[in-house]
Amino acid sequence: MTNFNSIKRRQFLKMSSLALGTSILTSCTNPGKQPSASTANGKLDKIKVGLSWKAEAEYGGFYQALATGIYRDYGFDVEIRPLPPQGNVTQLLMGDLVDFSIGQAVNALQAADQGIPKVTIAAIFQNEIQAFLAHPGVGNDSLAQLKGKRVFIVPGLSSIYWPFLEKQYGYTQDQQRPYNFNVTPFLLDKDSVQQGLLTSEPFLIEKEGGFKPVVLLLSETGLNPYNFTLETTHKLIESKPELVHRFVDASIKGWYSYLDNPALGNELIQQDNPEMSDELLAFALGKVAEYDLIKSGDAQTLGIGAMTDERWKTLFDQLVTAGVLEDKPSYKDAYTLEFINKGVDYYLS
């Protein structure tokens, strides 16, 4: 199951030690929200949420729902668990160590292909946030111009995108170099390219290298999977669908709150991950807005977390054509639309 963590991600050499169970349970309340039945009865459903990395802005809405009391208003006692070094969030979910986890659409389809019983229930990021990063002023200004250039990339991302890069731009396997979550090899080689998240690596490169990298979106290949998705197990959906409904609603409301004013969520993020400076959090949120990563597409009308059958089918067909997946009807087990698409007005009420 190592493929499910292979895209995740940064700078293991600089990671501080994190306790698996860290997260501050908020005592804040939201007086404008009517309490759920669980809250009124004095009982809260205890929920554990497993992140796919350390605490950062990409998980801000979940922290905001905790910090502002939204989760408590919806009847939850929530613990957010950052992923420990070399951890695998899918294994944690399958082992019932967490109730919900953060994932990605391609990995969800791979899981369905292998018969792993997890399911995507909401898509927070509507667009791919992986990109190739290049040095400015050396002619590496488009994906087409990277043919023949050295590309620092992890196997998980390569297995997804390289077939598309080969077909569209003539890339070859010998271009690939191992990316060890360290930007130094890229900084020392001006003609090289490396993978990175829009919300993170460009900031690090600018700080350590003193320049703004050229950012080339991998979605330009035509492959644009949902990212930072919310996942759970088929078992939980079948046994407690009302709980899943409440948790998804509360989480989406947390995201609207975070994008409006992230201060409280950021405080909890920084408690779980002191490496998250104010500057980096602001950078990440700026990129979320610049690239319209969360409220774009179907989310404009259906609300944050939106997904559609059509987009899942398109992604599946693309991956089958590229040879990444086999053509199996089980891909529909990767997701459900049951808990989302309620409309912007619903989540803002």
Short mmCIF file of C-alpha atoms in Angstrom, two decimals:
data_model
loop_
_atom_site.label_atom_id
_atom_site.label_comp_id
_atom_site.label_asym_id
_atom_site.label_seq_id
_atom_site.Cartn_x
_atom_site.Cartn_y
_atom_site.Cartn_z
CA MET A 1 0.00 0.00 0.00
CA THR A 2 3.02 2.27 -0.25
CA ASN A 3 1.60 3.92 -3.38
CA PHE A 4 -1.03 5.69 -1.29
CA ASN A 5 1.61 7.74 0.46
CA SER A 6 4.14 8.08 -2.34
CA ILE A 7 2.94 11.49 -3.47
CA LYS A 8 3.04 12.84 0.10
CA ARG A 9 5.49 14.79 0.21
CA ARG A 10 7.92 17.30 1.63
CA GLN A 11 11.28 17.65 3.24
CA PHE A 12 11.58 14.66 5.49
CA LEU A 13 15.09 15.88 6.30
CA LYS A 14 13.66 18.96 7.98
CA MET A 15 10.66 17.46 9.71
CA SER A 16 10.30 18.02 13.41
CA SER A 17 9.00 15.14 15.50
CA LEU A 18 5.22 15.13 15.76
CA ALA A 19 3.02 13.24 18.16
CA LEU A 20 0.37 11.23 16.34
CA GLY A 21 -2.41 12.37 18.60
CA THR A 22 -1.69 16.08 18.71
CA SER A 23 -4.53 18.52 18.37
CA ILE A 24 -6.20 20.96 20.69
CA LEU A 25 -9.88 20.40 21.39
CA THR A 26 -11.50 23.79 21.29
CA SER A 27 -13.71 25.20 24.01
CA CYS A 28 -15.01 27.89 21.68
CA THR A 29 -18.66 28.02 20.75
CA ASN A 30 -20.67 29.53 17.96
CA PRO A 31 -23.67 31.26 19.53
CA GLY A 32 -25.36 31.86 16.20
CA LYS A 33 -25.71 28.17 15.41
CA GLN A 34 -28.48 25.93 16.78
CA PRO A 35 -26.97 22.91 18.58
CA SER A 36 -27.45 19.44 17.18
CA ALA A 37 -29.42 16.79 19.02
CA SER A 38 -26.16 15.22 20.23
CA THR A 39 -25.05 18.52 21.74
CA ALA A 40 -28.43 19.14 23.35
CA ASN A 41 -28.30 15.71 25.00
CA GLY A 42 -24.82 16.43 26.34
CA LYS A 43 -23.25 13.68 24.23
CA LEU A 44 -20.68 14.29 21.52
CA ASP A 45 -19.60 11.81 18.87
CA LYS A 46 -15.85 11.32 19.18
CA ILE A 47 -14.22 11.56 15.76
CA LYS A 48 -10.59 11.23 14.65
CA VAL A 49 -9.49 12.87 11.39
CA GLY A 50 -6.24 11.69 9.80
CA LEU A 51 -4.32 14.22 7.72
CA SER A 52 -2.12 13.19 4.81
CA TRP A 53 0.79 15.32 6.08
CA LYS A 54 1.71 17.74 8.83
CA ALA A 55 -0.71 20.49 9.82
CA GLU A 56 -0.77 23.26 7.19
CA ALA A 57 -3.10 25.62 5.36
CA GLU A 58 -4.29 22.87 3.02
CA TYR A 59 -6.19 21.44 6.00
CA GLY A 60 -7.27 24.82 7.33
CA GLY A 61 -11.02 24.32 7.11
CA PHE A 62 -10.91 21.29 9.38
CA TYR A 63 -8.87 23.17 11.97
CA GLN A 64 -11.22 26.15 11.63
CA ALA A 65 -14.28 23.96 12.30
CA LEU A 66 -12.51 22.77 15.44
CA ALA A 67 -11.30 26.20 16.55
CA THR A 68 -14.60 28.04 16.05
CA GLY A 69 -16.78 25.38 17.66
CA ILE A 70 -18.53 24.35 14.44
CA TYR A 71 -17.75 20.69 15.05
CA ARG A 72 -19.05 20.91 18.60
CA ASP A 73 -22.23 22.61 17.39
CA TYR A 74 -22.75 19.66 15.06
CA GLY A 75 -22.33 17.19 17.90
CA PHE A 76 -18.67 16.22 17.52
CA ASP A 77 -15.65 15.93 19.76
CA VAL A 78 -12.96 16.01 17.05
CA GLU A 79 -9.29 15.11 17.22
CA ILE A 80 -7.14 15.98 14.20
CA ARG A 81 -4.14 13.72 13.69
CA PRO A 82 -1.26 14.93 11.53
CA LEU A 83 0.49 12.11 9.66
CA PRO A 84 3.62 10.90 11.47
CA PRO A 85 6.91 10.49 9.56
CA GLN A 86 6.63 7.71 6.97
CA GLY A 87 3.01 7.12 8.00
CA ASN A 88 0.27 5.94 5.66
CA VAL A 89 -3.12 7.54 6.18
CA THR A 90 -4.96 4.86 4.19
CA GLN A 91 -3.62 2.21 6.52
CA LEU A 92 -4.76 4.28 9.50
CA LEU A 93 -8.25 4.56 7.98
CA MET A 94 -8.46 0.87 7.13
CA GLY A 95 -7.23 -0.02 10.61
CA ASP A 96 -10.01 2.07 12.25
CA LEU A 97 -7.39 4.32 13.86
CA VAL A 98 -9.11 7.31 12.24
CA ASP A 99 -12.71 7.76 11.14
CA PHE A 100 -12.04 10.17 8.26
CA SER A 101 -8.90 10.89 6.27
CA ILE A 102 -7.59 13.31 3.67
CA GLY A 103 -6.81 11.82 0.28
CA GLN A 104 -6.66 12.39 -3.45
CA ALA A 105 -8.85 11.22 -6.32
CA VAL A 106 -6.27 9.18 -8.24
CA ASN A 107 -5.31 7.29 -5.10
CA ALA A 108 -9.00 6.66 -4.40
CA LEU A 109 -9.41 5.11 -7.85
CA GLN A 110 -6.30 3.00 -7.29
CA ALA A 111 -7.78 1.82 -3.99
CA ALA A 112 -11.06 0.87 -5.66
CA ASP A 113 -9.07 -0.97 -8.33
CA GLN A 114 -7.40 -3.00 -5.57
CA GLY A 115 -10.61 -3.61 -3.63
CA ILE A 116 -9.67 -1.40 -0.67
CA PRO A 117 -12.99 -0.32 0.92
CA LYS A 118 -12.48 3.41 1.33
CA VAL A 119 -14.65 6.04 -0.35
CA THR A 120 -14.27 9.73 -1.19
CA ILE A 121 -17.15 11.78 0.21
CA ALA A 122 -16.09 15.36 -0.62
CA ALA A 123 -13.43 17.15 -2.67
CA ILE A 124 -12.09 20.27 -1.00
CA PHE A 125 -9.61 21.25 -3.74
CA GLN A 126 -11.26 21.30 -7.14
CA ASN A 127 -7.98 21.56 -9.04
CA GLU A 128 -4.63 19.82 -9.14
CA ILE A 129 -2.05 21.69 -7.07
CA GLN A 130 1.00 19.73 -8.22
CA ALA A 131 3.29 21.59 -10.59
CA PHE A 132 6.73 21.44 -12.14
CA LEU A 133 9.07 24.20 -10.99
CA ALA A 134 11.88 25.54 -13.15
CA HIS A 135 14.60 28.20 -13.00
CA PRO A 136 13.70 31.48 -14.71
CA GLY A 137 15.57 32.72 -17.74
CA VAL A 138 16.86 29.36 -19.03
CA GLY A 139 14.11 28.53 -21.53
CA ASN A 140 12.14 26.10 -19.37
CA ASP A 141 8.94 28.09 -19.60
CA SER A 142 6.43 25.45 -20.73
CA LEU A 143 5.87 21.75 -20.29
CA ALA A 144 6.84 21.22 -23.93
CA GLN A 145 10.22 22.87 -23.35
CA LEU A 146 11.07 20.40 -20.60
CA LYS A 147 11.59 17.53 -23.07
CA GLY A 148 15.02 16.06 -22.37
CA LYS A 149 15.54 18.05 -19.15
CA ARG A 150 16.29 16.51 -15.75
CA VAL A 151 13.12 16.26 -13.66
CA PHE A 152 13.24 15.58 -9.92
CA ILE A 153 10.08 13.60 -9.19
CA VAL A 154 8.79 10.88 -6.85
CA PRO A 155 7.66 7.53 -8.33
CA GLY A 156 4.03 8.03 -7.25
CA LEU A 157 3.62 11.27 -9.17
CA SER A 158 5.63 9.93 -12.09
CA SER A 159 3.42 6.85 -12.44
CA ILE A 160 0.37 9.11 -12.79
CA TYR A 161 1.64 11.92 -15.01
CA TRP A 162 4.58 10.55 -16.96
CA PRO A 163 2.44 8.61 -19.48
CA PHE A 164 0.66 11.87 -20.35
CA LEU A 165 3.96 13.78 -20.58
CA GLU A 166 5.44 11.10 -22.83
CA LYS A 167 2.45 11.11 -25.17
CA GLN A 168 1.94 14.87 -25.37
CA TYR A 169 5.47 16.23 -25.18
CA GLY A 170 7.83 13.34 -25.94
CA TYR A 171 9.31 12.98 -22.47
CA THR A 172 11.48 9.91 -21.86
CA GLN A 173 12.11 7.80 -18.76
CA ASP A 174 15.80 8.75 -18.60
CA GLN A 175 14.83 12.35 -17.74
CA GLN A 176 13.67 11.32 -14.28
CA ARG A 177 15.74 11.88 -11.17
CA PRO A 178 14.66 10.88 -7.64
CA TYR A 179 13.13 13.71 -5.63
CA ASN A 180 14.11 13.32 -1.98
CA PHE A 181 11.97 16.19 -0.67
CA ASN A 182 15.03 18.42 -0.67
CA VAL A 183 15.23 21.41 -3.03
CA THR A 184 19.05 21.67 -2.94
CA PRO A 185 19.74 19.51 -6.06
CA PHE A 186 17.27 21.66 -8.01
CA LEU A 187 18.82 24.90 -6.76
CA LEU A 188 22.31 23.74 -7.80
CA ASP A 189 21.26 22.70 -11.32
CA LYS A 190 19.77 25.63 -13.23
CA ASP A 191 18.61 23.49 -16.13
CA SER A 192 16.73 21.03 -13.92
CA VAL A 193 13.07 20.85 -12.95
CA GLN A 194 11.38 19.58 -9.82
CA GLN A 195 7.88 18.74 -8.70
CA GLY A 196 6.15 20.78 -6.01
CA LEU A 197 2.88 21.98 -4.57
CA LEU A 198 1.70 25.44 -5.58
CA THR A 199 1.17 26.28 -1.93
CA SER A 200 4.57 25.25 -0.57
CA GLU A 201 7.69 24.53 -2.65
CA PRO A 202 7.69 27.86 -4.55
CA PHE A 203 7.85 29.60 -1.16
CA LEU A 204 10.75 27.42 -0.04
CA ILE A 205 12.65 27.91 -3.29
CA GLU A 206 12.26 31.66 -3.10
CA LYS A 207 13.50 31.67 0.50
CA GLU A 208 16.46 29.33 -0.02
CA GLY A 209 17.32 30.15 -3.63
CA GLY A 210 16.51 33.85 -3.72
CA PHE A 211 14.37 33.65 -6.87
CA LYS A 212 10.79 32.96 -7.89
CA PRO A 213 10.59 29.71 -9.86
CA VAL A 214 8.69 29.27 -13.09
CA VAL A 215 5.50 27.40 -12.19
CA LEU A 216 4.11 24.94 -14.75
CA LEU A 217 0.78 23.40 -13.79
CA LEU A 218 0.52 19.66 -14.30
CA SER A 219 -3.19 20.16 -14.96
CA GLU A 220 -2.05 21.50 -18.35
CA THR A 221 -1.66 17.84 -19.35
CA GLY A 222 -5.45 17.64 -19.22
CA LEU A 223 -5.40 15.51 -16.07
CA ASN A 224 -7.01 17.46 -13.25
CA PRO A 225 -7.94 15.22 -10.30
CA TYR A 226 -9.71 16.32 -7.15
CA ASN A 227 -7.27 17.00 -4.31
CA PHE A 228 -7.34 17.11 -0.51
CA THR A 229 -10.45 15.00 -0.58
CA LEU A 230 -12.32 13.79 2.48
CA GLU A 231 -12.49 10.00 2.74
CA THR A 232 -14.04 7.43 5.02
CA THR A 233 -14.88 3.74 4.94
CA HIS A 234 -17.84 2.04 3.31
CA LYS A 235 -18.49 0.51 6.71
CA LEU A 236 -19.01 3.89 8.41
CA ILE A 237 -21.27 5.12 5.61
CA GLU A 238 -23.43 2.02 5.83
CA SER A 239 -23.62 1.97 9.62
CA LYS A 240 -23.83 5.71 10.45
CA PRO A 241 -24.90 7.74 7.38
CA GLU A 242 -26.41 10.51 9.53
CA LEU A 243 -23.09 10.99 11.31
CA VAL A 244 -21.28 11.24 7.97
CA HIS A 245 -23.80 13.83 6.75
CA ARG A 246 -23.25 15.95 9.86
CA PHE A 247 -19.48 15.70 9.68
CA VAL A 248 -19.30 16.66 6.00
CA ASP A 249 -21.64 19.63 6.54
CA ALA A 250 -19.62 20.85 9.52
CA SER A 251 -16.32 20.45 7.67
CA ILE A 252 -17.53 22.37 4.63
CA LYS A 253 -18.84 25.16 6.84
CA GLY A 254 -15.41 25.19 8.47
CA TRP A 255 -13.82 25.76 5.08
CA TYR A 256 -16.09 28.70 4.27
CA SER A 257 -15.21 30.18 7.65
CA TYR A 258 -11.47 29.61 7.14
CA LEU A 259 -11.40 31.24 3.72
CA ASP A 260 -13.27 34.22 5.16
CA ASN A 261 -11.03 34.71 8.21
CA PRO A 262 -8.39 32.04 8.92
CA ALA A 263 -6.99 33.44 12.17
CA LEU A 264 -8.46 30.88 14.60
CA GLY A 265 -7.73 27.90 12.37
CA ASN A 266 -4.17 29.07 11.83
CA GLU A 267 -3.59 29.22 15.59
CA LEU A 268 -4.40 25.52 15.89
CA ILE A 269 -2.35 24.68 12.78
CA GLN A 270 0.68 26.37 14.34
CA GLN A 271 0.15 24.53 17.62
CA ASP A 272 0.22 21.21 15.78
CA ASN A 273 3.06 22.32 13.49
CA PRO A 274 5.26 25.19 14.72
CA GLU A 275 7.09 25.17 11.36
CA MET A 276 4.06 26.84 9.81
CA SER A 277 5.05 30.52 9.99
CA ASP A 278 2.57 33.33 9.49
CA GLU A 279 4.36 34.09 6.23
CA LEU A 280 4.02 30.56 4.87
CA LEU A 281 0.36 30.30 5.87
CA ALA A 282 -0.34 33.61 4.13
CA PHE A 283 1.57 32.43 1.05
CA ALA A 284 -0.43 29.20 0.86
CA LEU A 285 -3.77 30.96 1.22
CA GLY A 286 -2.68 33.48 -1.39
CA LYS A 287 -2.03 30.66 -3.86
CA VAL A 288 -5.38 29.06 -3.02
CA ALA A 289 -7.01 32.35 -4.04
CA GLU A 290 -4.74 33.04 -7.02
CA TYR A 291 -5.37 29.65 -8.63
CA ASP A 292 -8.98 29.44 -7.39
CA LEU A 293 -8.34 25.98 -6.00
CA ILE A 294 -11.36 25.50 -3.74
CA LYS A 295 -14.37 27.55 -4.87
CA SER A 296 -13.99 27.04 -8.62
CA GLY A 297 -15.82 24.79 -11.06
CA ASP A 298 -18.82 22.94 -9.69
CA ALA A 299 -18.14 24.36 -6.23
CA GLN A 300 -19.25 27.79 -7.45
CA THR A 301 -22.87 26.63 -7.34
CA LEU A 302 -22.87 23.28 -5.52
CA GLY A 303 -20.66 24.43 -2.67
CA ILE A 304 -17.19 23.58 -1.38
CA GLY A 305 -16.59 19.84 -1.53
CA ALA A 306 -18.50 19.43 -4.81
CA MET A 307 -18.00 16.42 -7.06
CA THR A 308 -19.78 15.05 -10.12
CA ASP A 309 -20.11 11.64 -11.77
CA GLU A 310 -19.00 13.16 -15.07
CA ARG A 311 -15.70 14.40 -13.72
CA TRP A 312 -14.91 11.12 -11.96
CA LYS A 313 -15.69 9.22 -15.19
CA THR A 314 -13.45 11.55 -17.21
CA LEU A 315 -10.58 11.06 -14.78
CA PHE A 316 -11.06 7.30 -14.77
CA ASP A 317 -11.15 7.10 -18.58
CA GLN A 318 -7.98 9.19 -18.85
CA LEU A 319 -6.13 6.92 -16.43
CA VAL A 320 -7.32 3.80 -18.23
CA THR A 321 -6.20 5.20 -21.60
CA ALA A 322 -2.79 6.04 -20.12
CA GLY A 323 -2.45 2.54 -18.67
CA VAL A 324 -2.44 3.75 -15.07
CA LEU A 325 -5.65 1.82 -14.25
CA GLU A 326 -7.49 -1.18 -15.65
CA ASP A 327 -10.94 -0.69 -17.13
CA LYS A 328 -13.08 -2.00 -14.26
CA PRO A 329 -16.59 -0.90 -13.23
CA SER A 330 -15.41 -0.92 -9.60
CA TYR A 331 -14.13 2.65 -10.05
CA LYS A 332 -17.58 3.79 -8.91
CA ASP A 333 -16.74 2.39 -5.47
CA ALA A 334 -14.14 5.15 -5.11
CA TYR A 335 -16.64 7.91 -4.36
CA THR A 336 -20.20 8.89 -3.47
CA LEU A 337 -22.14 12.09 -4.04
CA GLU A 338 -24.55 11.31 -1.20
CA PHE A 339 -23.18 13.85 1.28
CA ILE A 340 -22.36 16.92 -0.85
CA ASN A 341 -23.60 19.26 -3.60
CA LYS A 342 -26.18 20.98 -1.37
CA GLY A 343 -25.54 24.47 -2.76
CA VAL A 344 -23.57 27.47 -1.56
CA ASP A 345 -26.58 29.00 0.23
CA TYR A 346 -27.05 25.84 2.30
CA TYR A 347 -23.49 25.92 3.65
CA LEU A 348 -23.53 29.67 4.31
CA SER A 349 -26.82 29.57 6.24
#
